[in-house]
XYZ file of C-alpha atoms in Angstrom:
385
model
C 9.908 29.674 12.691
C 8.334 27.336 10.253
C 7.434 23.507 11.473
C 8.645 21.051 9.208
C 6.399 17.958 8.802
C 8.404 14.964 7.312
C 6.541 12.865 4.975
C 7.928 9.321 3.307
C 6.575 6.779 0.760
C 8.263 4.657 -1.448
C 7.903 6.246 -5.037
C 6.526 9.543 -6.616
C 3.203 7.980 -7.647
C 2.597 6.999 -3.930
C 3.491 10.320 -2.542
C 0.967 11.891 -4.860
C -1.577 9.783 -3.226
C -2.150 9.849 0.683
C 1.017 11.979 1.504
C -0.044 14.927 -1.605
C -3.904 14.671 -0.163
C -2.686 15.073 3.767
C -0.477 17.766 3.209
C -2.603 19.669 0.803
C -5.306 19.624 3.637
C -3.126 20.328 6.637
C -1.517 23.267 4.982
C -4.951 25.551 4.412
C -4.755 28.744 5.828
C -1.483 28.440 7.493
C 0.871 30.233 5.125
C 4.917 30.217 6.038
C 4.019 28.688 9.385
C 4.224 25.031 8.109
C 6.772 23.823 5.625
C 6.747 20.078 4.110
C 9.602 17.679 3.452
C 8.675 14.747 1.312
C 11.288 11.966 0.726
C 11.068 8.683 -1.770
C 13.471 6.281 -2.446
C 12.471 4.948 -5.338
C 11.329 5.992 -8.774
C 8.482 4.561 -10.750
C 9.181 6.343 -13.635
C 12.997 7.120 -14.733
C 13.562 10.263 -13.620
C 9.862 10.725 -12.031
C 8.779 13.280 -9.618
C 5.878 13.886 -7.663
C 3.094 16.089 -9.293
C 0.121 17.097 -7.145
C 2.508 17.833 -3.894
C 1.721 21.511 -2.391
C 4.159 24.576 -3.596
C 7.127 25.086 -2.316
C 7.332 21.573 -0.793
C 11.153 20.135 -0.039
C 10.885 17.237 -2.175
C 14.007 14.984 -1.708
C 14.557 11.624 -3.973
C 17.172 9.547 -1.693
C 17.315 5.992 -3.184
C 19.576 4.727 0.340
C 18.314 6.462 3.466
C 21.339 6.278 5.459
C 21.321 7.774 8.665
C 24.087 10.658 8.162
C 22.471 11.692 5.587
C 19.236 11.839 7.656
C 21.489 13.837 10.372
C 22.165 16.488 7.860
C 19.185 16.977 6.759
C 17.365 16.994 10.018
C 19.593 19.307 10.950
C 18.953 21.714 7.933
C 15.258 21.062 8.159
C 13.874 20.724 11.861
C 11.022 17.954 12.207
C 7.668 18.696 14.145
C 6.519 15.362 13.147
C 6.903 12.238 10.512
C 4.225 10.705 8.820
C 4.575 7.184 6.554
C 2.283 5.012 4.755
C 2.686 1.234 5.474
C 5.357 -0.558 7.639
C 8.327 -1.735 5.211
C 11.575 -1.932 6.360
C 12.616 1.904 5.181
C 9.549 3.047 6.847
C 10.522 1.342 10.335
C 14.082 2.295 9.982
C 12.744 6.026 9.410
C 10.123 5.910 12.173
C 13.136 4.498 14.758
C 15.543 7.835 13.220
C 12.355 10.212 14.126
C 11.184 8.767 17.321
C 14.853 9.441 18.567
C 14.330 13.258 17.550
C 11.194 12.990 20.113
C 8.967 14.103 17.264
C 5.122 12.634 17.064
C 5.179 9.666 14.541
C 1.954 8.720 12.547
C 1.569 5.495 10.637
C -1.198 5.547 7.762
C -2.880 2.284 6.631
C -2.498 2.161 3.110
C -4.614 -0.996 2.010
C -5.614 -4.492 3.340
C -2.896 -6.713 4.774
C -2.456 -10.274 4.884
C -0.280 -12.432 7.370
C 2.459 -13.351 4.456
C 2.527 -12.326 0.789
C 4.289 -15.126 -1.124
C 7.280 -13.979 -2.830
C 9.438 -15.122 -5.797
C 12.569 -17.624 -4.030
C 15.250 -15.719 -2.845
C 17.831 -16.613 -5.644
C 15.371 -15.598 -8.145
C 14.648 -12.546 -5.849
C 18.191 -11.100 -6.132
C 18.892 -11.782 -9.202
C 15.273 -10.071 -10.686
C 15.319 -6.987 -8.079
C 19.301 -6.712 -7.161
C 18.572 -3.237 -6.131
C 15.525 -3.719 -3.932
C 17.935 -6.666 -2.017
C 20.646 -4.145 -2.361
C 18.331 -1.711 -0.215
C 17.135 -4.180 1.783
C 20.748 -4.964 3.298
C 21.558 -1.310 3.328
C 18.416 -0.596 6.202
C 19.085 -3.376 8.069
C 22.617 -1.922 8.180
C 21.371 1.553 8.863
C 18.733 -0.051 11.830
C 21.375 -2.389 13.339
C 23.470 0.700 13.820
C 20.721 3.417 14.856
C 19.536 -0.001 17.685
C 23.299 -0.821 18.722
C 22.584 -4.609 17.890
C 24.792 -6.973 15.455
C 24.385 -6.403 12.129
C 23.859 -10.218 10.991
C 21.330 -10.766 13.378
C 18.897 -7.897 12.463
C 19.386 -8.672 8.831
C 18.397 -12.290 9.518
C 15.401 -11.005 11.575
C 14.288 -8.646 9.299
C 14.467 -11.311 6.591
C 12.269 -13.621 8.125
C 9.629 -10.833 8.782
C 9.828 -9.073 5.553
C 10.666 -12.145 2.926
C 10.324 -15.081 4.132
C 6.842 -14.366 6.766
C 8.162 -17.066 9.495
C 8.553 -14.336 11.770
C 5.410 -11.454 13.196
C 7.477 -8.228 13.930
C 6.518 -8.738 17.533
C 8.569 -11.846 17.650
C 11.935 -10.146 16.528
C 13.977 -10.503 19.635
C 16.904 -8.309 18.093
C 14.928 -5.297 17.542
C 12.300 -5.941 20.551
C 12.118 -2.622 22.470
C 13.937 -0.734 20.176
C 11.039 2.333 19.525
C 11.007 1.395 16.187
C 7.067 1.440 15.575
C 4.966 4.872 15.303
C 3.617 6.377 18.476
C 0.160 6.452 16.658
C -1.594 4.470 13.628
C -4.236 5.678 11.435
C -6.185 2.160 10.859
C -9.378 1.651 8.398
C -11.658 0.924 11.576
C -11.825 -1.578 14.969
C -11.653 -4.792 12.593
C -7.631 -4.137 12.188
C -7.110 -4.109 16.239
C -6.115 -7.617 16.106
C -3.745 -6.916 13.172
C -1.735 -4.164 14.742
C -1.649 -5.172 18.496
C -1.185 -9.180 17.670
C 1.403 -8.476 14.907
C 3.163 -5.357 16.147
C 2.036 -5.134 20.074
C 0.513 -1.478 19.341
C -1.781 -0.657 22.269
C -4.996 0.117 21.645
C -4.813 3.581 22.418
C -2.573 4.020 20.005
C -4.970 3.202 17.286
C -6.795 5.956 15.538
C -9.778 5.266 12.714
C -10.205 6.804 9.729
C -12.053 5.169 7.466
C -10.638 3.230 3.966
C -9.523 6.273 1.428
C -10.355 3.862 -1.178
C -13.662 3.830 -0.393
C -14.077 7.599 -2.184
C -13.198 5.376 -5.021
C -16.887 4.507 -4.812
C -18.856 7.280 -4.978
C -17.384 8.313 -8.329
C -18.163 4.497 -9.431
C -21.669 5.029 -8.387
C -21.994 8.115 -10.249
C -22.239 6.059 -13.433
C -24.401 3.128 -14.135
C -23.682 -0.520 -13.771
C -22.008 -2.262 -16.676
C -22.537 -5.782 -18.398
C -17.947 -5.829 -17.634
C -15.628 -7.143 -16.022
C -12.831 -4.819 -14.127
C -10.144 -7.300 -13.260
C -7.902 -4.922 -10.263
C -4.194 -5.239 -11.069
C -1.805 -5.173 -8.460
C 2.235 -4.844 -8.282
C 2.752 -8.205 -7.991
C 5.684 -8.259 -10.529
C 6.886 -4.575 -9.576
C 7.388 -5.839 -5.889
C 9.101 -8.979 -6.714
C 6.573 -11.161 -6.039
C 5.809 -12.964 -9.570
C 7.763 -13.441 -12.020
C 7.206 -11.312 -14.943
C 7.230 -14.458 -17.306
C 4.639 -16.115 -15.120
C 2.215 -13.415 -14.998
C 2.195 -12.788 -18.768
C 1.235 -15.866 -19.105
C -2.021 -15.528 -16.535
C -2.753 -12.367 -18.623
C -2.119 -13.877 -22.184
C -4.545 -16.256 -20.798
C -7.447 -13.975 -19.133
C -6.969 -11.878 -22.721
C -7.720 -15.307 -24.406
C -10.436 -17.148 -22.180
C -12.438 -13.622 -21.906
C -12.468 -12.964 -25.635
C -15.492 -11.087 -26.755
C -16.333 -9.302 -23.305
C -15.706 -6.120 -21.866
C -13.070 -5.795 -19.904
C -11.404 -3.107 -17.893
C -8.098 -3.243 -16.068
C -8.036 -0.968 -13.175
C -4.724 -0.100 -12.963
C -2.632 -0.055 -9.735
C -0.585 3.339 -8.474
C 2.928 1.727 -8.863
C 1.549 -0.893 -12.505
C 3.833 -1.306 -14.999
C 2.205 -0.397 -17.793
C 4.375 -1.838 -20.173
C 3.184 -5.462 -19.231
C -0.235 -4.515 -19.912
C 0.203 -2.699 -23.406
C -0.322 -5.980 -25.530
C -4.027 -6.741 -24.280
C -5.400 -3.255 -25.191
C -8.204 -3.355 -28.234
C -11.680 -2.194 -28.151
C -12.722 -4.899 -25.651
C -9.671 -4.728 -23.682
C -9.497 -1.147 -21.844
C -6.482 0.079 -19.411
C -8.004 2.694 -16.843
C -7.173 4.207 -13.632
C -11.179 4.488 -12.908
C -12.864 2.183 -10.533
C -15.163 1.327 -13.125
C -18.442 0.413 -12.301
C -19.134 -3.173 -13.460
C -21.279 -6.138 -12.872
C -18.001 -8.423 -12.305
C -14.750 -7.813 -10.690
C -11.489 -9.830 -10.880
C -8.241 -10.018 -8.819
C -6.200 -11.629 -6.909
C -6.015 -9.847 -3.038
C -6.078 -5.909 -3.758
C -8.324 -4.391 -1.446
C -10.226 -2.762 -4.106
C -12.004 -6.490 -4.252
C -12.683 -5.794 -0.302
C -15.031 -2.974 -1.735
C -16.489 -5.159 -4.883
C -17.947 -7.403 -1.976
C -19.025 -4.340 -0.445
C -21.040 -3.714 -3.649
C -22.848 -6.696 -3.400
C -21.353 -7.429 -6.789
C -19.957 -10.776 -8.599
C -15.928 -11.141 -7.295
C -14.070 -13.597 -8.783
C -10.889 -14.525 -6.816
C -8.182 -16.289 -9.013
C -5.039 -18.268 -8.012
C -1.839 -17.397 -9.581
C -0.226 -20.775 -10.138
C 2.019 -21.070 -7.014
C 0.357 -17.817 -5.442
C -2.470 -18.567 -3.812
C -5.240 -16.490 -2.271
C -4.619 -15.779 1.429
C -6.987 -17.111 3.215
C -8.371 -13.883 5.010
C -9.458 -12.702 1.100
C -11.757 -16.055 0.306
C -14.377 -14.270 2.170
C -14.506 -11.274 -0.698
C -14.864 -13.955 -3.776
C -17.806 -15.461 -4.560
C -15.789 -17.783 -6.581
C -11.991 -18.843 -5.899
C -10.456 -20.747 -8.668
C -7.488 -21.084 -11.392
C -9.898 -22.442 -14.229
C -11.031 -20.653 -16.972
C -13.992 -22.993 -17.499
C -15.310 -22.043 -13.638
C -15.026 -18.741 -14.580
C -17.417 -18.869 -17.585
C -19.922 -21.366 -15.913
C -19.837 -18.523 -13.206
C -20.431 -15.945 -15.691
C -22.957 -17.348 -17.235
C -25.321 -17.403 -13.944
C -23.746 -14.324 -12.187
C -25.942 -11.560 -10.963
C -26.912 -8.776 -13.231
C -29.335 -6.475 -10.805
C -30.509 -6.007 -7.527
C -27.474 -4.941 -6.151
C -27.111 -4.396 -2.585
C -24.860 -1.871 -1.011
C -23.731 -2.968 2.242
C -24.058 -1.262 5.732
C -20.344 -0.972 5.580
C -19.673 0.952 2.539
C -23.157 3.335 3.842
C -21.480 4.286 6.914
C -18.865 5.608 4.830
C -21.024 7.362 2.743
C -22.809 9.277 5.519
C -19.210 10.025 7.533
C -19.084 13.961 7.923
C -15.218 14.197 6.664
C -13.327 12.165 4.460
C -10.353 9.912 5.575
C -7.577 12.055 4.717
C -9.715 15.244 6.350
C -9.605 13.473 9.489
C -5.676 12.809 9.966
C -4.732 15.822 8.893
C -7.245 17.369 11.307
C -5.996 14.961 14.266
C -2.465 15.761 13.031
C -2.785 19.561 13.581
C -4.301 19.267 16.806
C -1.752 17.530 18.285
C 0.391 19.876 16.958
C -1.493 23.098 17.962
C -1.267 24.439 14.239
């Protein structure tokens, strides 16, 4: 009888990243003994479907992950394990659900986390992202039903944690001791212990270290010569409801105007709405999915800026209006500003050679296994595959 391993990520593009890589490694030489069920609840592109999943995978787009639907699905495809990426509200719902089926649950870290990501005001959030708010409402209702707690109190506490940022997950009285955390966490390294332990009440014994998959971009990057260019690291700020579109377009137009004449790559995020950037394109402003080997990187608080810092490059952190850089990220920047004059002066005196790769990057390059291989190997051993 086949074993069904379930994966969840928010949309089809994200499923094609870590879940696709982990499942392909897991499925090697196992034939029909293992099958995969992939769930996603949003579409980045209208009608979009994942393109990189193993053949014969069961792929399900379900915009509202309700308990009765999950009951029918898991009855048809009995789960052997559940793997999700990050700890968003739908992730918490699914982790809690699969915990109640007594199967191993694994959460994979997917980026650098900050204590609180600034979001647009509540009313503007509802008006600009009504469908997302509707899902937040329904997920909160499902969680309250699953754990047998009052709905409005659950809704209020999840809002305080995930939208307002005024409470840590471990401080939510309504869902305390409700088995909503994964049995294991695949964490980048020991520097994240306090994050998972202090914010979520994980035990150190639950943390498994696998390295940062973003570091795999380094090998391709270093295979090319360093360019006298700027790489702007795009984030999904507008797409995720953290910044208003008109304000972000004002920043982009300002960047275009003030970096005129310079070579600029715009490294797209997997969830980037490409149309936001189309008006910037010309011979010097180039959209790319690659992590270009540049002497200077510009961004806000993307995990790729930590990599840029580890490569000893010039790193500029830009404070968006009303959306400042989290303090925990400032250590990665050589300049933190919202003044293009300061950027111009910085670029006139930037380092152009003798970049020294830091120890953390070298340790990664020397690792015997890639990060996703390490995850697959652990899951394979746990399930006796």
